[in-house]
């Protein structure tokens, strides 16, 4: 019998707890605040930023947008980041990707102060995660870890297969699974015989952005399947990387799209802003 991992419900629970913590901070005269920088007019980013703003508002986190045109120079962007790093009223800084090609996004991420790096993209945080020290962890993998914890899914000694090796999902996910003592295999576009690898997975996490890529014959009986993919089809509906209806029959646990990993990503962003605020109070 397959159980649905309800990211929407779990994210509500986390946001409720955070709302209380934000209130306690406000009683001490501290107002957690997130700054979001967006360069250019990517329509997807506009929607993401709006959703983040609404989510912050609901838990009482202040939110300020810094919007810049497509032709903004890298120098100007770094200047803004440096200013926000020094601004004591700002606790978290998020640079929305993508940015225009003339900007080196890794340089921008490196410029964000590690203490305010709520997306966990600064190499200091990436490194701390790698060596098992306290770190801001990229929100999507962190949200997935919280799902495993909430549903008491045992990871130690399990074969975890991750599809996708992006800096924001796949790579930090590898570290998160290693830190949970899983045996990790990562697949990407150059991997051969993916099906043979995924069939051995006790836990299969797909983050590639290909609609219904993971089919039933790729999944082991009783596997835990986490679908990170968000794929918009021509007629507007959103599907994940997993052929949910057919795959779910074989799984012990599975996340839906929408309502799975997506809401958890936002919840962990809010969590990281509160964490950043507390660190900066010390
Ligand atoms: P990305 O940067 O485009 O990376 C995609 C990864 O998938 C790459 O490592 C690529 O391999 C691999 N890949 C692509 N096609 C493949 C194939 N046919 N077989 C095996 N591997 C393949 O994407 P991303 O930012 O990680 O996002 C992945 C998906 O997750 C997207 O649908 C995105 O919208 C979604 N997402 C969702 C959330 C959420 O909160 N739910 C958050 C972030 C992303 P190479 O490295 O070899 O190119």
Coordinates of C-alpha atoms and ligand atoms in Angstrom, one line a residue:
X1 CA 0.0 0.0 0.0
X2 CA 1.5 3.3 -1.1
X3 CA 1.4 6.3 1.2
X4 CA 1.3 9.8 -0.1
X5 CA 3.9 12.2 1.3
X6 CA 1.8 15.4 1.8
X7 CA 4.2 18.3 1.4
X8 CA 1.3 20.8 1.6
X9 CA 0.2 19.6 5.0
X10 CA 3.7 19.3 6.4
X11 CA 4.6 22.7 5.1
X12 CA 1.5 24.1 6.9
X13 CA 2.7 22.5 10.1
X14 CA 6.2 24.0 9.7
X15 CA 4.8 27.5 8.8
X16 CA 2.6 27.4 11.9
X17 CA 5.6 26.7 14.1
X18 CA 7.6 29.5 12.3
X19 CA 4.8 32.0 12.8
X20 CA 5.0 31.4 16.5
X21 CA 8.8 31.8 16.5
X22 CA 8.5 35.0 14.4
X23 CA 6.0 36.4 16.9
X24 CA 8.4 35.6 19.8
X25 CA 11.2 37.4 17.9
X26 CA 9.0 40.5 17.4
X27 CA 8.2 40.5 21.1
X28 CA 12.0 40.9 21.6
X29 CA 12.0 43.8 19.1
X30 CA 13.5 41.8 16.3
X31 CA 11.8 41.8 12.9
X32 CA 13.0 39.0 10.6
X33 CA 13.4 40.3 7.0
X34 CA 14.2 38.8 3.7
X35 CA 15.6 40.7 0.7
X36 CA 14.9 39.2 -2.7
X37 CA 16.9 40.4 -5.7
X38 CA 15.7 39.8 -9.2
X39 CA 17.5 40.8 -12.3
X40 CA 15.6 40.8 -15.6
X41 CA 12.0 39.8 -16.3
X42 CA 11.9 36.1 -16.4
X43 CA 8.1 35.3 -16.1
X44 CA 8.7 32.1 -14.0
X45 CA 10.8 34.1 -11.5
X46 CA 8.1 36.8 -11.2
X47 CA 5.7 34.1 -10.1
X48 CA 8.2 32.5 -7.7
X49 CA 9.1 35.8 -6.1
X50 CA 5.4 36.6 -5.7
X51 CA 4.8 33.3 -4.0
X52 CA 7.8 33.8 -1.7
X53 CA 6.5 37.3 -0.7
X54 CA 3.0 35.9 0.1
X55 CA 4.6 33.1 2.2
X56 CA 6.7 35.5 4.2
X57 CA 3.8 37.8 4.8
X58 CA 1.7 34.8 6.2
X59 CA 4.3 34.0 8.9
X60 CA 5.1 37.6 9.6
X61 CA 8.5 37.8 7.9
X62 CA 9.1 41.2 6.3
X63 CA 9.9 41.1 2.6
X64 CA 11.6 43.6 0.3
X65 CA 12.1 43.2 -3.4
X66 CA 15.0 44.6 -5.3
X67 CA 14.2 44.5 -9.0
X68 CA 16.7 45.4 -11.7
X69 CA 16.5 45.6 -15.4
X70 CA 18.0 43.0 -17.8
X71 CA 21.0 45.3 -18.6
X72 CA 22.1 45.7 -15.0
X73 CA 25.8 45.2 -14.7
X74 CA 27.5 42.6 -12.5
X75 CA 29.3 45.4 -10.7
X76 CA 26.0 47.0 -9.8
X77 CA 24.5 43.7 -8.6
X78 CA 27.5 43.0 -6.4
X79 CA 27.3 46.5 -5.0
X80 CA 23.6 45.9 -4.0
X81 CA 24.5 42.6 -2.4
X82 CA 27.3 44.2 -0.4
X83 CA 25.0 46.9 0.8
X84 CA 22.4 44.4 1.9
X85 CA 25.2 42.3 3.7
X86 CA 25.9 45.4 5.8
X87 CA 22.3 46.3 6.4
X88 CA 21.3 45.2 9.9
X89 CA 17.6 45.3 9.2
X90 CA 18.1 42.5 6.5
X91 CA 18.5 39.0 7.8
X92 CA 18.3 36.9 4.6
X93 CA 19.3 37.6 1.0
X94 CA 18.1 35.6 -1.9
X95 CA 19.2 36.1 -5.5
X96 CA 16.5 34.8 -7.8
X97 CA 17.8 32.7 -10.7
X98 CA 18.1 32.9 -13.6
X99 CA 20.1 36.1 -14.0
X100 CA 21.1 37.5 -17.5
X101 CA 24.1 35.7 -19.1
X102 CA 26.5 38.6 -18.6
X103 CA 26.3 38.1 -14.9
X104 CA 28.4 35.4 -13.2
X105 CA 25.8 34.0 -10.8
X106 CA 28.4 32.0 -8.8
X107 CA 30.3 35.2 -8.1
X108 CA 27.0 36.8 -6.9
X109 CA 26.3 33.8 -4.6
X110 CA 29.8 34.0 -3.3
X111 CA 29.2 37.7 -2.4
X112 CA 26.2 37.0 -0.3
X113 CA 27.3 36.9 3.4
X114 CA 27.2 33.2 4.5
X115 CA 25.2 34.3 7.6
X116 CA 22.4 35.7 5.3
X117 CA 22.7 33.1 2.6
X118 CA 19.2 31.6 3.2
X119 CA 19.3 29.6 -0.2
X120 CA 22.5 27.9 0.9
X121 CA 24.3 28.7 -2.4
X122 CA 27.4 30.4 -1.0
X123 CA 30.4 27.9 -1.2
X124 CA 31.0 28.4 2.5
X125 CA 27.5 26.8 3.2
X126 CA 28.0 24.2 0.4
X127 CA 31.3 23.3 2.1
X128 CA 29.9 23.2 5.6
X129 CA 27.2 20.8 4.4
X130 CA 29.8 18.7 2.7
X131 CA 31.9 18.3 5.9
X132 CA 28.8 17.8 8.0
X133 CA 28.9 21.1 9.9
X134 CA 25.9 23.4 10.5
X135 CA 25.0 25.1 7.3
X136 CA 22.2 26.8 5.4
X137 CA 21.1 24.0 3.2
X138 CA 19.5 24.6 -0.2
X139 CA 15.8 24.7 0.4
X140 CA 14.6 21.9 -1.9
X141 CA 16.9 19.1 -0.6
X142 CA 16.4 20.4 3.0
X143 CA 12.6 20.2 2.5
X144 CA 13.0 16.6 1.3
X145 CA 15.1 15.7 4.3
X146 CA 12.3 17.1 6.5
X147 CA 9.8 14.9 4.7
X148 CA 11.9 11.8 5.4
X149 CA 12.1 12.8 9.1
X150 CA 8.4 13.5 9.4
X151 CA 7.4 10.2 7.8
X152 CA 10.0 8.3 9.8
X153 CA 11.6 6.9 6.5
X154 CA 14.7 5.0 7.4
X155 CA 17.6 6.1 5.2
X156 CA 20.6 4.4 6.8
X157 CA 22.2 1.8 4.6
X158 CA 19.6 2.3 1.9
X159 CA 20.4 2.7 -1.8
X160 CA 19.5 6.2 -2.7
X161 CA 19.5 7.2 -6.4
X162 CA 19.3 10.8 -7.4
X163 CA 18.5 11.8 -10.9
X164 CA 20.0 15.2 -11.7
X165 CA 23.2 16.9 -10.5
X166 CA 22.3 20.6 -10.5
X167 CA 23.9 22.9 -7.9
X168 CA 20.5 23.7 -6.4
X169 CA 19.0 20.3 -6.1
X170 CA 21.0 17.2 -7.1
X171 CA 24.4 18.0 -5.6
X172 CA 23.2 19.2 -2.2
X173 CA 20.8 16.2 -2.2
X174 CA 23.8 13.9 -2.5
X175 CA 25.3 15.4 0.7
X176 CA 22.0 15.3 2.6
X177 CA 21.6 11.6 1.8
X178 CA 25.2 10.8 2.7
X179 CA 24.8 12.6 6.0
X180 CA 21.8 10.2 6.6
X181 CA 24.1 7.2 5.9
X182 CA 22.5 6.2 2.6
X183 CA 24.6 4.7 -0.2
X184 CA 24.2 7.3 -3.0
X185 CA 24.3 7.0 -6.8
X186 CA 23.7 10.1 -8.9
X187 CA 22.6 10.0 -12.5
X188 CA 22.7 12.7 -15.2
X189 CA 22.3 13.2 -18.9
X190 CA 25.4 11.2 -19.7
X191 CA 24.6 8.2 -17.5
X192 CA 24.1 4.9 -19.3
X193 CA 21.5 2.4 -18.5
X194 CA 19.6 4.6 -16.0
X195 CA 16.8 2.1 -15.7
X196 CA 19.2 -0.6 -14.3
X197 CA 20.4 1.9 -11.7
X198 CA 17.0 3.2 -10.7
X199 CA 15.6 -0.3 -10.3
X200 CA 18.0 -0.8 -7.4
X201 CA 16.9 2.3 -5.6
X202 CA 15.3 2.0 -2.2
X203 CA 14.9 5.7 -2.4
X204 CA 14.6 7.4 -5.8
X205 CA 14.7 11.2 -6.1
X206 CA 14.1 12.7 -9.5
X207 CA 15.2 16.3 -10.2
X208 CA 15.7 16.5 -14.0
X209 CA 12.8 18.4 -15.4
X210 CA 11.4 15.9 -17.9
X211 CA 7.7 15.1 -17.7
X212 CA 6.9 11.6 -16.7
X213 CA 10.5 10.4 -17.3
X214 CA 10.3 7.9 -14.4
X215 CA 8.1 5.1 -15.5
X216 CA 6.8 2.1 -13.6
X217 CA 9.4 -0.3 -15.0
X218 CA 12.2 1.9 -13.6
X219 CA 11.0 1.6 -10.0
X220 CA 11.7 -1.2 -7.5
X221 CA 8.7 -2.6 -5.6
X222 CA 8.3 -0.8 -2.3
X223 CA 10.6 2.1 -3.2
X224 CA 10.3 5.6 -1.8
X225 CA 9.9 8.0 -4.7
X226 CA 10.4 11.8 -4.4
X227 CA 9.5 13.9 -7.4
X228 CA 11.2 17.3 -7.6
X229 CA 10.3 18.0 -11.2
X230 CA 8.0 20.9 -12.2
X231 CA 7.1 20.6 -15.8
X232 CA 4.5 22.8 -17.4
X233 CA 2.7 21.1 -20.3
X234 CA 1.5 23.0 -23.4
X235 CA -2.1 23.1 -22.1
X236 CA -1.0 24.6 -18.8
X237 CA -1.1 21.8 -16.3
X238 CA 1.9 20.9 -14.2
X239 CA 3.4 17.5 -13.9
X240 CA 6.5 16.1 -12.2
X241 CA 9.3 13.9 -13.5
X242 CA 7.4 10.8 -12.4
X243 CA 4.6 9.0 -14.1
X244 CA 2.7 9.3 -10.9
X245 CA -0.5 7.2 -11.6
X246 CA 1.4 4.1 -12.7
X247 CA 4.4 4.4 -10.5
X248 CA 2.5 5.0 -7.2
X249 CA 1.2 1.4 -7.2
X250 CA 4.8 0.1 -6.7
X251 CA 5.9 2.5 -4.1
X252 CA 5.9 2.5 -0.3
X253 CA 5.9 6.4 -0.2
X254 CA 5.5 8.9 -3.1
X255 CA 5.3 12.7 -3.4
X256 CA 2.6 14.2 -5.7
X257 CA 3.2 17.2 -8.0
X258 CA 1.8 19.7 -7.2
X259 CA 1.6 19.5 -3.4
X260 CA 4.8 17.5 -2.7
X261 CA 8.3 19.0 -2.7
X262 CA 7.2 22.5 -3.9
X263 CA 5.5 23.7 -0.7
X264 CA 8.4 22.3 1.3
X265 CA 10.9 24.4 -0.6
X266 CA 9.1 27.5 0.4
X267 CA 8.7 26.4 4.0
X268 CA 12.4 25.7 4.3
X269 CA 13.2 29.2 2.9
X270 CA 11.1 30.7 5.7
X271 CA 12.8 28.4 8.2
X272 CA 16.2 29.6 7.0
X273 CA 15.2 33.2 7.3
X274 CA 14.2 32.6 11.0
X275 CA 17.5 30.7 11.5
X276 CA 19.5 33.5 10.0
X277 CA 17.8 36.0 12.2
X278 CA 18.6 34.0 15.3
X279 CA 22.3 33.6 14.3
X280 CA 22.6 37.3 13.7
X281 CA 21.1 38.1 17.1
X282 CA 24.0 36.3 18.8
Ligands
LIG1 P1 18.7 21.7 -14.1 O1 19.7 22.7 -13.5 O2 18.2 21.9 -15.5 O3 19.4 20.2 -14.0 C1 18.8 19.1 -14.5 C2 19.6 17.9 -14.2 O4 19.0 16.8 -14.8 C3 21.0 18.0 -14.9 O5 22.0 17.4 -14.0 C4 20.9 17.1 -16.1 O6 22.1 16.4 -16.5 C5 19.9 16.1 -15.7 N1 19.1 15.5 -16.8 C6 18.4 16.2 -17.7 N2 17.9 15.4 -18.6 C7 18.2 14.1 -18.2 C8 17.9 12.8 -18.7 N3 17.2 12.6 -19.8 N4 18.4 11.8 -18.0 C9 19.2 12.0 -16.9 N5 19.5 13.2 -16.4 C10 19.0 14.2 -17.0 O7 17.4 21.6 -13.2 P2 17.1 21.9 -11.6 O8 17.2 23.3 -11.4 O9 17.9 20.9 -10.8 O10 15.6 21.4 -11.6 C11 15.2 20.1 -12.0 C12 13.7 20.1 -11.9 O11 13.3 20.3 -10.6 C13 13.0 21.1 -12.8 O12 11.8 20.6 -13.3 C14 12.7 22.2 -11.8 O13 11.6 23.0 -12.2 C15 12.4 21.4 -10.6 N6 12.6 22.2 -9.3 C16 11.6 22.1 -8.4 C17 11.8 22.6 -7.2 C18 10.7 22.5 -6.2 O14 10.7 23.2 -5.2 N7 9.8 21.5 -6.4 C19 12.9 23.4 -6.9 C20 14.0 23.4 -7.8 C21 13.8 22.8 -9.1 P3 23.4 17.2 -16.9 O15 24.0 17.7 -15.6 O16 24.3 16.1 -17.5 O17 23.0 18.2 -17.9

